[in-house]
């Protein structure tokens, strides 16, 4: 491999992968090399720009920890997360659409019983969620594991608050024998994604806003069905058509109905306004549509 130049470097790198024992790894790496090299040639990448890119990716990694995933945020804001979801989670017409995972999911969230308040003291107007989880034939999906997480009235997730000793606005519940789910949280609000890292700087220099429309995250897992990772968005939110991470689907827009003080769905008497969301989730059977059915 002597005397490599801009015309011979790509085939030389591809040849170096010839003995890769994993066919899929060889396919992915070969395509990555070809597209990266073509990108550099197309834009005539300068050495200064190349170094700036390395520094940007380094800073992105340095911003990651057990509570913050800047690389997911980068993938989201470049539309790669939504593209990946679309490629791997094609749905039949009756199934609930998937959307981006986001950077704020936390494993091992607290377990709750149906009807419990998952807010953990998070600030916000009360929200009562009533949902069903069904299969494509309308059959109830009993004992489905439903992971829920959301921001508070200031647009912050619990992991963004260093002073919290316990979880807020997140929890894991299971559907009943009829596939029903109900719990209490807080009314979501629109919020900006974190802008204190390299992704925020990228948005700033490209004159993009960082806002996401109000939503609640759901991840639903049940044997025999494809895992569903999705949101329910609040109808009427000003950012539905300009979501910073391109995650909105019309089918995922729910009606968060505002009610005056009075009797809530759980039988409690509410002294202030509260909201009620009714939403039905339909799971795809595992292995029937699309390529992906695992938890990311």
Short mmCIF file of C-alpha atoms in Angstrom, two decimals:
data_model
loop_
_atom_site.label_atom_id
_atom_site.label_comp_id
_atom_site.label_asym_id
_atom_site.label_seq_id
_atom_site.Cartn_x
_atom_site.Cartn_y
_atom_site.Cartn_z
CA UNK A 1 0.00 0.00 0.00
CA UNK A 2 2.55 2.55 -1.11
CA UNK A 3 1.99 5.85 -2.83
CA UNK A 4 -1.68 6.09 -1.86
CA UNK A 5 -3.47 9.16 -3.23
CA UNK A 6 -7.00 10.58 -3.24
CA UNK A 7 -8.01 8.22 -6.04
CA UNK A 8 -6.58 4.98 -4.66
CA UNK A 9 -7.22 5.36 -0.91
CA UNK A 10 -10.83 4.13 -1.00
CA UNK A 11 -10.16 0.80 -2.80
CA UNK A 12 -7.11 0.28 -0.58
CA UNK A 13 -9.19 0.58 2.60
CA UNK A 14 -11.93 -1.62 1.16
CA UNK A 15 -9.33 -4.25 0.26
CA UNK A 16 -8.10 -4.21 3.86
CA UNK A 17 -11.56 -5.38 4.91
CA UNK A 18 -11.58 -8.34 2.52
CA UNK A 19 -10.90 -10.93 5.22
CA UNK A 20 -13.40 -9.63 7.76
CA UNK A 21 -15.11 -12.84 9.01
CA UNK A 22 -18.45 -11.16 9.80
CA UNK A 23 -20.34 -10.53 6.52
CA UNK A 24 -22.66 -7.91 8.00
CA UNK A 25 -19.82 -6.03 9.69
CA UNK A 26 -17.89 -6.09 6.40
CA UNK A 27 -20.94 -4.74 4.54
CA UNK A 28 -21.54 -1.92 7.03
CA UNK A 29 -17.90 -0.85 7.33
CA UNK A 30 -17.36 -0.97 3.57
CA UNK A 31 -20.39 1.23 2.95
CA UNK A 32 -19.27 3.59 5.71
CA UNK A 33 -15.82 3.95 4.17
CA UNK A 34 -17.23 4.58 0.69
CA UNK A 35 -19.70 7.22 1.88
CA UNK A 36 -17.23 8.97 4.19
CA UNK A 37 -14.64 9.17 1.45
CA UNK A 38 -17.21 10.39 -1.08
CA UNK A 39 -18.41 13.00 1.42
CA UNK A 40 -14.87 14.32 1.92
CA UNK A 41 -14.34 14.52 -1.84
CA UNK A 42 -17.72 16.16 -2.49
CA UNK A 43 -17.22 19.01 0.00
CA UNK A 44 -13.43 19.16 -0.53
CA UNK A 45 -12.94 18.78 3.21
CA UNK A 46 -10.09 20.91 4.54
CA UNK A 47 -7.73 19.72 7.26
CA UNK A 48 -9.04 22.42 9.59
CA UNK A 49 -12.63 21.26 9.03
CA UNK A 50 -11.63 17.64 9.55
CA UNK A 51 -9.98 18.53 12.87
CA UNK A 52 -13.01 20.61 13.90
CA UNK A 53 -15.20 17.58 13.22
CA UNK A 54 -12.99 15.37 15.38
CA UNK A 55 -13.09 17.95 18.17
CA UNK A 56 -16.89 18.16 17.87
CA UNK A 57 -17.29 14.38 18.17
CA UNK A 58 -14.81 14.29 21.06
CA UNK A 59 -16.81 16.94 22.89
CA UNK A 60 -20.02 15.01 22.19
CA UNK A 61 -18.57 11.92 23.84
CA UNK A 62 -17.26 13.91 26.78
CA UNK A 63 -20.77 15.30 27.39
CA UNK A 64 -22.22 11.80 27.81
CA UNK A 65 -22.72 10.20 31.21
CA UNK A 66 -25.24 7.86 32.86
CA UNK A 67 -27.88 10.61 32.78
CA UNK A 68 -27.14 12.35 29.49
CA UNK A 69 -26.62 10.84 26.04
CA UNK A 70 -25.33 13.58 23.76
CA UNK A 71 -24.78 11.17 20.88
CA UNK A 72 -28.48 10.25 20.89
CA UNK A 73 -29.24 13.98 20.92
CA UNK A 74 -26.92 14.44 17.94
CA UNK A 75 -28.54 11.55 16.09
CA UNK A 76 -31.98 12.97 16.87
CA UNK A 77 -31.23 16.49 15.65
CA UNK A 78 -29.63 15.22 12.42
CA UNK A 79 -32.72 13.15 11.68
CA UNK A 80 -30.76 9.91 11.83
CA UNK A 81 -32.81 8.54 14.74
CA UNK A 82 -36.07 9.08 12.88
CA UNK A 83 -34.59 7.53 9.73
CA UNK A 84 -33.45 4.50 11.73
CA UNK A 85 -36.90 4.09 13.28
CA UNK A 86 -38.54 4.33 9.85
CA UNK A 87 -36.15 1.73 8.40
CA UNK A 88 -36.58 -0.75 11.23
CA UNK A 89 -40.13 -0.27 12.45
CA UNK A 90 -42.46 -0.25 9.48
CA UNK A 91 -46.01 -0.70 10.76
CA UNK A 92 -49.22 -2.10 9.41
CA UNK A 93 -51.95 0.50 9.07
CA UNK A 94 -53.63 -0.32 12.38
CA UNK A 95 -50.49 -0.39 14.56
CA UNK A 96 -49.32 2.58 16.62
CA UNK A 97 -46.37 4.31 15.01
CA UNK A 98 -42.95 4.30 16.63
CA UNK A 99 -40.82 7.39 17.09
CA UNK A 100 -37.48 8.41 18.58
CA UNK A 101 -36.27 7.06 21.92
CA UNK A 102 -34.74 10.32 23.13
CA UNK A 103 -31.79 10.80 25.49
CA UNK A 104 -33.60 10.75 28.86
CA UNK A 105 -34.81 7.19 29.37
CA UNK A 106 -33.44 5.55 32.51
CA UNK A 107 -33.39 1.81 33.09
CA UNK A 108 -34.87 0.35 36.29
CA UNK A 109 -37.44 3.09 36.82
CA UNK A 110 -39.71 2.70 39.88
CA UNK A 111 -42.49 0.12 39.68
CA UNK A 112 -46.07 1.34 40.13
CA UNK A 113 -49.54 -0.15 40.40
CA UNK A 114 -52.31 0.93 38.05
CA UNK A 115 -53.80 4.21 39.19
CA UNK A 116 -50.67 5.35 41.01
CA UNK A 117 -49.16 8.82 40.74
CA UNK A 118 -45.82 8.49 38.91
CA UNK A 119 -44.98 12.19 39.18
CA UNK A 120 -42.99 11.71 42.40
CA UNK A 121 -43.70 15.30 43.33
CA UNK A 122 -42.81 16.79 39.94
CA UNK A 123 -44.34 20.22 39.41
CA UNK A 124 -47.21 20.54 36.98
CA UNK A 125 -50.95 20.43 36.59
CA UNK A 126 -52.34 16.93 37.24
CA UNK A 127 -52.66 14.64 34.23
CA UNK A 128 -54.76 11.48 34.31
CA UNK A 129 -53.90 8.97 31.58
CA UNK A 130 -56.31 6.23 30.55
CA UNK A 131 -55.06 3.90 27.83
CA UNK A 132 -55.50 0.46 26.35
CA UNK A 133 -52.90 -1.83 24.81
CA UNK A 134 -54.20 -4.18 22.13
CA UNK A 135 -52.91 -6.41 19.38
CA UNK A 136 -53.64 -5.97 15.67
CA UNK A 137 -56.79 -8.06 15.91
CA UNK A 138 -58.16 -5.95 18.74
CA UNK A 139 -57.23 -8.50 21.38
CA UNK A 140 -56.27 -7.01 24.78
CA UNK A 141 -52.59 -7.38 25.67
CA UNK A 142 -52.56 -8.30 29.32
CA UNK A 143 -49.56 -7.83 31.59
CA UNK A 144 -47.70 -5.68 29.07
CA UNK A 145 -44.81 -3.78 30.63
CA UNK A 146 -45.32 -0.06 30.07
CA UNK A 147 -42.38 2.25 30.75
CA UNK A 148 -43.42 5.91 30.99
CA UNK A 149 -41.26 9.02 31.31
CA UNK A 150 -41.94 12.73 30.97
CA UNK A 151 -40.68 16.22 31.78
CA UNK A 152 -42.18 18.48 34.44
CA UNK A 153 -43.87 21.86 34.05
CA UNK A 154 -40.46 23.53 33.58
CA UNK A 155 -39.61 21.17 30.72
CA UNK A 156 -37.01 19.28 32.74
CA UNK A 157 -36.63 15.54 33.28
CA UNK A 158 -35.65 14.31 36.71
CA UNK A 159 -32.16 13.37 35.49
CA UNK A 160 -31.59 17.03 34.64
CA UNK A 161 -32.08 18.01 38.27
CA UNK A 162 -28.96 17.31 40.32
CA UNK A 163 -30.74 17.97 43.62
CA UNK A 164 -33.28 15.13 43.35
CA UNK A 165 -32.86 12.07 45.57
CA UNK A 166 -35.52 9.97 43.82
CA UNK A 167 -37.18 9.60 40.43
CA UNK A 168 -39.84 12.00 39.20
CA UNK A 169 -42.12 11.69 36.19
CA UNK A 170 -41.14 8.15 35.30
CA UNK A 171 -42.28 4.68 36.18
CA UNK A 172 -43.08 1.16 35.01
CA UNK A 173 -46.61 -0.25 35.10
CA UNK A 174 -48.34 -3.37 33.79
CA UNK A 175 -51.64 -3.57 31.93
CA UNK A 176 -54.54 -5.46 33.51
CA UNK A 177 -56.29 -8.52 32.07
CA UNK A 178 -58.21 -6.30 29.64
CA UNK A 179 -55.08 -4.51 28.42
CA UNK A 180 -56.01 -1.37 30.31
CA UNK A 181 -53.59 1.16 31.76
CA UNK A 182 -54.25 4.18 33.96
CA UNK A 183 -52.01 6.41 36.03
CA UNK A 184 -51.49 9.99 37.14
CA UNK A 185 -48.64 12.26 36.03
CA UNK A 186 -48.30 15.94 35.20
CA UNK A 187 -49.36 17.84 32.11
CA UNK A 188 -46.38 17.98 29.72
CA UNK A 189 -45.15 21.24 28.24
CA UNK A 190 -42.99 22.13 25.25
CA UNK A 191 -39.32 22.31 26.15
CA UNK A 192 -35.93 22.96 24.55
CA UNK A 193 -33.52 20.05 24.24
CA UNK A 194 -30.28 20.66 26.18
CA UNK A 195 -28.21 23.34 24.48
CA UNK A 196 -25.24 23.44 26.86
CA UNK A 197 -23.21 20.98 24.79
CA UNK A 198 -21.90 20.55 21.25
CA UNK A 199 -25.36 19.74 19.85
CA UNK A 200 -26.67 23.03 21.21
CA UNK A 201 -23.77 24.87 19.58
CA UNK A 202 -24.55 23.15 16.28
CA UNK A 203 -28.18 24.28 16.47
CA UNK A 204 -27.10 27.81 17.29
CA UNK A 205 -24.68 28.22 14.39
CA UNK A 206 -27.20 26.75 11.94
CA UNK A 207 -29.98 29.01 13.28
CA UNK A 208 -32.22 26.13 14.33
CA UNK A 209 -34.47 26.28 17.38
CA UNK A 210 -34.11 23.57 20.06
CA UNK A 211 -37.79 23.12 20.97
CA UNK A 212 -39.81 19.92 21.23
CA UNK A 213 -43.63 19.88 21.44
CA UNK A 214 -45.21 18.70 24.70
CA UNK A 215 -45.30 14.91 24.94
CA UNK A 216 -45.20 11.82 27.16
CA UNK A 217 -42.87 8.91 26.33
CA UNK A 218 -44.06 5.29 26.29
CA UNK A 219 -42.18 2.04 25.79
CA UNK A 220 -44.41 -1.04 25.72
CA UNK A 221 -43.03 -4.58 25.89
CA UNK A 222 -45.11 -7.76 25.64
CA UNK A 223 -44.24 -11.33 24.60
CA UNK A 224 -45.19 -12.06 21.02
CA UNK A 225 -45.33 -8.41 20.01
CA UNK A 226 -42.84 -5.92 18.66
CA UNK A 227 -41.60 -3.54 21.33
CA UNK A 228 -43.18 -0.13 20.81
CA UNK A 229 -41.16 3.01 21.57
CA UNK A 230 -43.28 6.08 21.00
CA UNK A 231 -44.61 9.41 22.30
CA UNK A 232 -48.06 10.91 22.64
CA UNK A 233 -47.95 14.59 21.69
CA UNK A 234 -50.27 17.35 22.90
CA UNK A 235 -52.64 18.60 20.22
CA UNK A 236 -52.32 22.29 19.42
CA UNK A 237 -48.70 22.62 20.51
CA UNK A 238 -46.88 25.32 18.52
CA UNK A 239 -43.89 23.05 17.79
CA UNK A 240 -45.73 20.06 16.30
CA UNK A 241 -44.58 21.06 12.82
CA UNK A 242 -41.03 22.05 13.74
CA UNK A 243 -39.94 19.45 16.31
CA UNK A 244 -36.17 19.80 16.76
CA UNK A 245 -35.75 16.02 16.52
CA UNK A 246 -38.30 15.33 13.74
CA UNK A 247 -40.30 12.92 15.92
CA UNK A 248 -43.92 13.98 15.42
CA UNK A 249 -46.44 11.70 13.68
CA UNK A 250 -50.04 12.83 13.16
CA UNK A 251 -51.29 9.52 14.56
CA UNK A 252 -49.45 10.19 17.82
CA UNK A 253 -51.16 13.50 18.58
CA UNK A 254 -53.49 13.09 21.53
CA UNK A 255 -56.19 15.26 23.06
CA UNK A 256 -55.07 16.30 26.54
CA UNK A 257 -58.49 17.55 27.68
CA UNK A 258 -58.46 20.31 30.28
CA UNK A 259 -61.06 20.09 33.07
CA UNK A 260 -62.03 22.63 35.71
CA UNK A 261 -61.65 21.77 39.42
CA UNK A 262 -63.82 18.85 40.43
CA UNK A 263 -64.01 15.08 40.35
CA UNK A 264 -61.07 13.42 38.56
CA UNK A 265 -61.13 10.03 36.77
CA UNK A 266 -59.56 8.31 39.77
CA UNK A 267 -62.35 9.54 42.06
CA UNK A 268 -60.23 12.21 43.73
CA UNK A 269 -61.46 15.76 44.16
CA UNK A 270 -59.15 18.21 42.39
CA UNK A 271 -58.96 21.76 43.70
CA UNK A 272 -57.35 23.07 40.50
CA UNK A 273 -57.59 22.44 36.77
CA UNK A 274 -56.51 18.99 35.61
CA UNK A 275 -56.11 17.16 32.29
CA UNK A 276 -57.24 13.78 30.97
CA UNK A 277 -55.63 11.84 28.12
CA UNK A 278 -57.35 8.84 26.54
CA UNK A 279 -55.21 6.93 24.07
CA UNK A 280 -55.20 3.47 22.52
CA UNK A 281 -51.97 1.67 21.64
CA UNK A 282 -51.96 -1.13 19.07
CA UNK A 283 -48.91 -3.41 19.01
CA UNK A 284 -47.54 -5.17 15.95
CA UNK A 285 -47.04 -8.92 16.19
CA UNK A 286 -43.37 -9.83 16.40
CA UNK A 287 -41.77 -10.68 13.07
CA UNK A 288 -44.70 -9.66 10.88
CA UNK A 289 -43.76 -6.17 9.65
CA UNK A 290 -40.40 -4.37 9.55
CA UNK A 291 -37.00 -5.59 10.66
CA UNK A 292 -36.73 -4.39 14.23
CA UNK A 293 -38.46 -5.65 17.35
CA UNK A 294 -35.90 -5.15 20.08
CA UNK A 295 -35.46 -2.63 22.84
CA UNK A 296 -32.78 -0.08 22.06
#
